[in-house]
Coordinates of C-alpha atoms in Angstrom, one line a residue:
X28 CA 126.0 82.1 111.3
X29 CA 128.3 79.1 111.5
X30 CA 125.2 76.9 110.8
X31 CA 125.2 78.2 107.3
X32 CA 128.5 76.4 106.5
X33 CA 127.3 72.7 106.2
X34 CA 124.0 73.3 104.3
X35 CA 125.9 75.5 101.7
X36 CA 128.6 73.0 101.2
X37 CA 126.1 70.2 100.7
X38 CA 124.0 72.3 98.3
X39 CA 127.2 73.3 96.3
X40 CA 128.4 69.7 96.2
X41 CA 124.9 68.6 95.0
X42 CA 124.8 71.3 92.3
X43 CA 128.3 70.4 91.0
X44 CA 127.7 66.7 91.1
X45 CA 124.3 66.8 89.4
X46 CA 125.6 69.2 86.8
X47 CA 128.6 66.9 86.0
X48 CA 126.3 63.9 85.7
X49 CA 123.4 65.3 83.6
X50 CA 123.9 69.1 83.3
X51 CA 121.0 71.4 83.9
X52 CA 118.7 68.5 83.7
X53 CA 120.4 66.9 86.6
X54 CA 120.0 70.0 88.8
X55 CA 116.3 70.1 87.9
X56 CA 115.9 66.5 88.9
X57 CA 117.7 67.2 92.2
X58 CA 115.2 70.0 92.8
X59 CA 112.3 67.5 92.1
X60 CA 114.0 64.9 94.5
X61 CA 114.1 67.4 97.3
X62 CA 110.5 68.5 96.7
X63 CA 109.4 64.8 96.8
X64 CA 110.3 64.8 100.6
X65 CA 107.1 67.0 101.0
X66 CA 105.5 64.5 103.5
X67 CA 108.4 64.4 105.8
X68 CA 109.0 68.1 105.6
X69 CA 105.2 68.8 106.5
X70 CA 105.4 66.4 109.4
X71 CA 108.5 68.0 110.8
X72 CA 107.0 71.5 110.5
X73 CA 103.7 70.6 111.9
X74 CA 105.2 69.0 115.0
X75 CA 106.2 72.3 116.6
X76 CA 102.9 74.2 116.3
X77 CA 101.0 71.2 117.5
X78 CA 103.2 71.0 120.7
X79 CA 103.1 74.7 121.1
X80 CA 99.2 74.9 120.8
X81 CA 99.0 72.1 123.3
X82 CA 100.8 74.1 125.8
X83 CA 98.6 77.1 125.3
X84 CA 95.6 74.9 125.7
X85 CA 97.0 73.5 128.9
X86 CA 97.7 76.9 130.3
X87 CA 94.3 78.3 129.4
X88 CA 92.6 75.2 130.9
X89 CA 94.6 75.7 134.1
X90 CA 95.9 72.1 134.1
X91 CA 98.6 70.9 136.3
X92 CA 102.1 72.5 136.1
X93 CA 103.7 69.1 135.1
X94 CA 101.4 69.2 131.9
X95 CA 102.9 72.5 130.9
X96 CA 106.4 71.3 131.5
X97 CA 105.9 68.4 129.3
X98 CA 104.4 70.5 126.5
X99 CA 107.3 72.9 126.9
X100 CA 109.8 70.1 126.4
X101 CA 108.0 68.9 123.3
X102 CA 107.8 72.5 122.0
X103 CA 111.5 72.9 122.4
X104 CA 112.0 69.7 120.3
X105 CA 109.5 71.1 117.8
X106 CA 111.7 74.1 117.3
X107 CA 114.5 71.8 116.2
X108 CA 112.4 69.7 113.9
X109 CA 110.9 72.9 112.3
X110 CA 114.6 74.3 111.6
X111 CA 115.3 70.9 109.9
X112 CA 112.2 71.3 107.9
X113 CA 113.0 74.7 106.9
X114 CA 116.5 73.6 105.8
X115 CA 114.9 71.2 103.3
X116 CA 112.5 73.9 102.1
X117 CA 115.4 76.5 101.4
X118 CA 117.5 73.8 99.8
X119 CA 114.7 72.8 97.5
X120 CA 114.0 76.5 96.8
X121 CA 117.6 77.2 95.7
X122 CA 117.7 74.2 93.3
X123 CA 114.3 75.2 91.9
X124 CA 115.3 78.8 91.4
X125 CA 118.6 77.7 89.8
X126 CA 116.7 75.6 87.2
X127 CA 114.3 78.6 86.6
X128 CA 117.3 80.8 86.2
X129 CA 118.7 78.6 83.6
X130 CA 115.5 78.5 81.7
X131 CA 115.3 82.3 81.9
X132 CA 118.7 82.6 80.3
X133 CA 117.6 80.4 77.4
X134 CA 114.4 82.2 76.9
X135 CA 115.9 85.7 77.1
X136 CA 118.8 84.8 75.0
X137 CA 121.3 86.0 77.5
X138 CA 124.3 83.9 76.6
X139 CA 127.1 84.4 79.1
X140 CA 126.6 86.6 82.0
X141 CA 130.2 87.8 82.9
X142 CA 130.4 88.7 86.6
X143 CA 133.1 91.3 85.6
X144 CA 130.6 93.1 83.6
X145 CA 129.4 96.2 85.7
X146 CA 125.8 95.8 84.4
X147 CA 125.8 92.1 85.8
X148 CA 127.6 92.9 89.0
X149 CA 125.1 95.8 89.6
X150 CA 122.3 93.3 89.2
X151 CA 124.1 90.9 91.7
X152 CA 124.4 93.6 94.3
X153 CA 120.8 94.7 93.8
X154 CA 119.5 91.2 94.1
X155 CA 121.6 90.4 97.2
X156 CA 120.0 93.4 98.8
X157 CA 116.3 92.4 98.2
X158 CA 116.2 89.4 100.7
X159 CA 117.3 91.8 103.5
X160 CA 114.7 94.4 102.5
X161 CA 112.0 91.6 102.3
X162 CA 113.0 90.2 105.7
X163 CA 113.0 93.7 107.2
X164 CA 109.5 94.4 105.9
X165 CA 108.0 91.3 107.2
X166 CA 109.7 91.7 110.7
X167 CA 108.3 95.3 110.9
X168 CA 104.9 93.9 109.9
X169 CA 105.0 91.5 112.7
X170 CA 105.9 94.2 115.1
X171 CA 103.2 96.5 113.9
X172 CA 100.6 93.8 114.2
X173 CA 101.7 92.7 117.6
X174 CA 101.6 96.4 118.8
X175 CA 98.1 96.7 117.6
X176 CA 97.1 93.7 119.5
X177 CA 98.7 95.0 122.7
X178 CA 96.8 98.2 122.3
X179 CA 93.5 96.4 121.8
X180 CA 94.2 94.3 125.0
X181 CA 94.9 97.4 127.0
X182 CA 91.6 99.0 125.7
X183 CA 89.7 95.9 126.7
X184 CA 91.2 95.9 130.2
X185 CA 90.2 99.6 130.6
X186 CA 86.7 99.3 129.2
X187 CA 85.3 95.9 130.0
X188 CA 84.2 95.7 133.6
X189 CA 85.3 92.6 135.5
X190 CA 87.9 91.6 133.1
X191 CA 90.9 92.2 135.5
X192 CA 89.1 90.3 138.2
X193 CA 88.4 87.4 135.9
X194 CA 84.6 87.7 136.1
X195 CA 84.1 88.9 132.5
X196 CA 84.9 87.4 129.1
X197 CA 87.5 89.1 126.8
X198 CA 86.6 89.8 123.3
X199 CA 89.0 87.6 121.6
X200 CA 87.3 87.9 118.3
X201 CA 88.6 91.4 117.9
X202 CA 92.2 90.4 118.5
X203 CA 91.9 87.6 115.9
X204 CA 90.5 90.2 113.4
X205 CA 93.3 92.6 114.0
X206 CA 95.8 89.8 113.4
X207 CA 94.0 88.6 110.2
X208 CA 93.6 92.1 108.8
X209 CA 97.1 93.1 109.6
X210 CA 98.5 89.9 108.0
X211 CA 96.8 90.8 104.6
X212 CA 97.6 94.6 104.7
X213 CA 101.2 94.3 105.8
X214 CA 102.0 91.8 102.8
X215 CA 101.0 94.5 100.1
X216 CA 104.4 96.2 100.1
X217 CA 106.6 93.0 100.2
X218 CA 104.3 91.4 97.5
X219 CA 104.8 94.5 95.3
X220 CA 108.5 94.7 95.6
X221 CA 108.8 90.9 95.0
X222 CA 106.8 91.0 91.7
X223 CA 108.0 94.3 90.3
X224 CA 111.8 94.1 91.1
X225 CA 112.6 91.7 88.3
X226 CA 110.5 93.9 85.9
X227 CA 112.4 96.9 87.1
X228 CA 115.8 95.4 86.3
X229 CA 114.8 93.7 83.2
X230 CA 112.8 96.4 81.4
X231 CA 115.0 99.3 82.6
X232 CA 118.5 97.8 82.0
X233 CA 118.2 94.5 80.3
X234 CA 118.3 90.7 80.7
X235 CA 121.9 90.5 81.8
X236 CA 121.2 92.8 84.7
X237 CA 118.2 90.6 85.6
X238 CA 120.3 87.5 85.4
X239 CA 122.8 88.9 87.9
X240 CA 120.0 90.1 90.1
X241 CA 118.4 86.6 90.3
X242 CA 121.9 85.1 91.1
X243 CA 122.5 87.6 93.9
X244 CA 118.9 87.1 95.4
X245 CA 119.4 83.3 95.4
X246 CA 122.8 83.5 97.1
X247 CA 121.9 86.0 99.8
X248 CA 118.4 84.6 100.3
X249 CA 119.8 81.1 101.1
X250 CA 122.2 82.3 103.7
X251 CA 119.8 84.7 105.3
X252 CA 117.0 82.1 105.4
X253 CA 119.3 79.4 107.1
X254 CA 120.7 81.9 109.6
X255 CA 117.2 83.1 110.5
X256 CA 115.7 79.7 111.0
X257 CA 118.5 78.4 113.1
X258 CA 119.0 81.6 115.0
X259 CA 115.3 81.9 115.8
X260 CA 115.0 78.3 117.0
X261 CA 118.2 78.7 119.2
X262 CA 116.9 81.9 120.8
X263 CA 113.5 80.2 121.5
X264 CA 115.1 77.1 123.0
X265 CA 117.5 79.1 125.1
X266 CA 114.5 80.7 126.8
X267 CA 112.8 77.4 127.2
X268 CA 116.1 75.8 128.7
X269 CA 116.2 78.4 131.4
X270 CA 112.5 78.1 132.2
X271 CA 112.4 74.3 132.2
X272 CA 115.8 73.3 133.6
X273 CA 116.3 76.3 135.8
X274 CA 119.7 77.1 134.2
X275 CA 121.4 80.4 134.9
X276 CA 119.2 81.0 137.9
X277 CA 115.8 80.2 136.3
X278 CA 113.0 82.5 135.6
X279 CA 113.1 86.2 136.7
X280 CA 116.9 86.5 136.3
X281 CA 118.7 89.1 134.1
X282 CA 119.7 86.1 131.8
X283 CA 116.1 85.1 131.5
X284 CA 114.9 88.5 130.6
X285 CA 117.6 88.7 128.0
X286 CA 116.5 85.5 126.5
X287 CA 112.9 86.7 126.4
X288 CA 114.0 89.6 124.4
X289 CA 116.0 87.3 122.1
X290 CA 112.8 85.0 121.8
X291 CA 110.9 88.2 120.7
X292 CA 113.2 88.6 117.9
X293 CA 113.5 84.9 117.1
X294 CA 110.0 84.2 116.6
X295 CA 109.6 86.4 113.5
X296 CA 113.0 85.3 112.4
X297 CA 112.1 81.6 112.3
X298 CA 108.4 81.8 111.6
X299 CA 108.0 84.8 109.2
X300 CA 111.1 86.3 107.6
X301 CA 113.1 83.1 107.2
X302 CA 110.4 81.0 105.4
X303 CA 109.2 84.0 103.3
X304 CA 112.6 84.2 101.6
X305 CA 111.9 80.8 99.9
X306 CA 108.8 82.3 98.4
X307 CA 110.8 85.5 97.4
X308 CA 113.5 83.8 95.3
X309 CA 111.0 81.4 93.7
X310 CA 108.6 84.2 92.9
X311 CA 111.1 86.4 91.4
X312 CA 112.5 83.5 89.3
X313 CA 108.9 82.8 88.0
X314 CA 108.3 86.4 87.2
X315 CA 111.6 86.7 85.3
X316 CA 110.8 83.6 83.4
X317 CA 107.4 84.9 82.5
X318 CA 108.8 88.2 81.3
X319 CA 111.7 86.5 79.4
X320 CA 109.9 86.5 75.9
X321 CA 109.3 90.4 76.4
X322 CA 113.0 91.1 76.9
X323 CA 114.4 88.5 74.6
X324 CA 117.5 89.7 72.8
X325 CA 117.4 93.3 74.4
X326 CA 120.7 95.2 74.8
X327 CA 121.6 97.1 77.8
X328 CA 119.4 100.3 78.3
X329 CA 117.8 99.6 74.8
X330 CA 114.3 100.3 76.0
X331 CA 115.0 101.9 79.2
X332 CA 111.8 103.9 79.2
X333 CA 109.6 100.9 79.8
X334 CA 111.3 100.3 83.1
X335 CA 110.0 103.6 84.4
X336 CA 106.5 101.9 84.7
X337 CA 107.3 99.3 87.3
X338 CA 109.4 102.0 89.1
X339 CA 106.4 104.3 89.2
X340 CA 104.2 101.5 90.4
X341 CA 106.6 100.8 93.3
X342 CA 106.7 104.5 94.2
X343 CA 103.0 104.8 94.2
X344 CA 102.4 101.5 96.3
X345 CA 105.0 102.7 98.8
X346 CA 103.3 106.1 99.3
X347 CA 99.8 104.6 99.5
X348 CA 100.9 101.8 102.0
X349 CA 102.7 104.4 104.2
X350 CA 99.7 106.8 104.1
X351 CA 97.0 104.1 104.9
X352 CA 98.9 101.6 107.0
X353 CA 102.2 102.9 108.5
X354 CA 101.5 106.6 109.1
X355 CA 99.2 106.3 112.0
X356 CA 101.0 103.7 113.9
X357 CA 100.1 104.1 117.6
X358 CA 102.6 104.1 120.6
X359 CA 101.7 101.0 122.6
X360 CA 102.9 102.9 125.8
X361 CA 100.6 105.8 125.2
X362 CA 98.2 106.9 127.9
X363 CA 95.2 104.7 128.5
X364 CA 92.8 107.5 127.3
X365 CA 94.5 107.9 124.0
X366 CA 94.3 104.0 123.7
X367 CA 90.5 104.0 124.3
X368 CA 90.0 106.9 121.8
X369 CA 92.3 106.0 118.9
X370 CA 92.7 102.1 119.3
X371 CA 93.3 100.7 115.8
X372 CA 90.5 98.7 114.4
X373 CA 88.4 99.3 117.5
X374 CA 85.6 100.8 115.5
X375 CA 86.5 99.6 112.1
X376 CA 86.5 95.8 112.5
X377 CA 83.3 93.7 112.4
X378 CA 83.7 90.6 114.4
X379 CA 81.3 87.6 114.4
X380 CA 79.9 88.7 117.9
X381 CA 79.4 92.3 116.7
X382 CA 77.6 91.1 113.6
X383 CA 75.3 88.9 115.7
X384 CA 74.5 91.9 118.0
X385 CA 73.8 94.2 114.9
X386 CA 71.4 91.5 113.4

């Protein structure tokens, strides 16, 4: 949480300085300037996955232990460089969203949005809640997909002869298919909420409420994204520090087990929920700007009945997603017989190997 202080101070100073020099145009140019560092940001973000994959390949190839130690050290550095790259990404997202918010105010003819206005303050509170909802949904999606893969691995150990002894090949294609399908299915609900939330506030209440909602989402989204990126990297590196340096008794200790649990939370923190918040605040700003001509000049609650349409779509999407994707979540600790019978995607996913056998 303390790591949020320096980036916020820098962003605030940047916004105030650019606004004093050239107004809204200066803020927009600052956003373009941060986006121009794309090459450096991509390089720092790519460093960590490359080192992580190198460690996985070294382990699967059963190379010497010193090779794995070297890749672990590089991976620990990669977590730090990735957190730095994510800081640039969230900074540019905030500046870009601020410019889009200013453009939305002009297009929708909002004028002055007084924070003392209950309508504006209600929008701020609602918008500040959305990044937390979005982060929670993405973390639950990671947990659900990981659980499905665990169930599939248990099923293969129980049904493939010789797999435990190392004399048979595992069906890795099915695990990849589960991960790919889950990644698409689990993004339906967050995507629906991100697109329809601005329409709900704008059509149901009015452009002033939507202005407050965007401001609250930008503010809380920035804090949450920075905290998640830094906390996730710290949890991951704490586990590697114990494993590589042998600190606090090394592997197998209670401290190491606690760090493994922390890393389990930290991975979706830094790799899924944190980076997704950049997309959330920019997408909401873009949707609001697109809808600005429709709600231009509207008074509060003037055409509230149009807001019932996005609300109804959100309710329908929530019910459908719960029925098809969330309702039948299986317990990863269920008896093996139930796992074999009801393993998700066991009979529904066509892998390349299965397609070849069919043909």
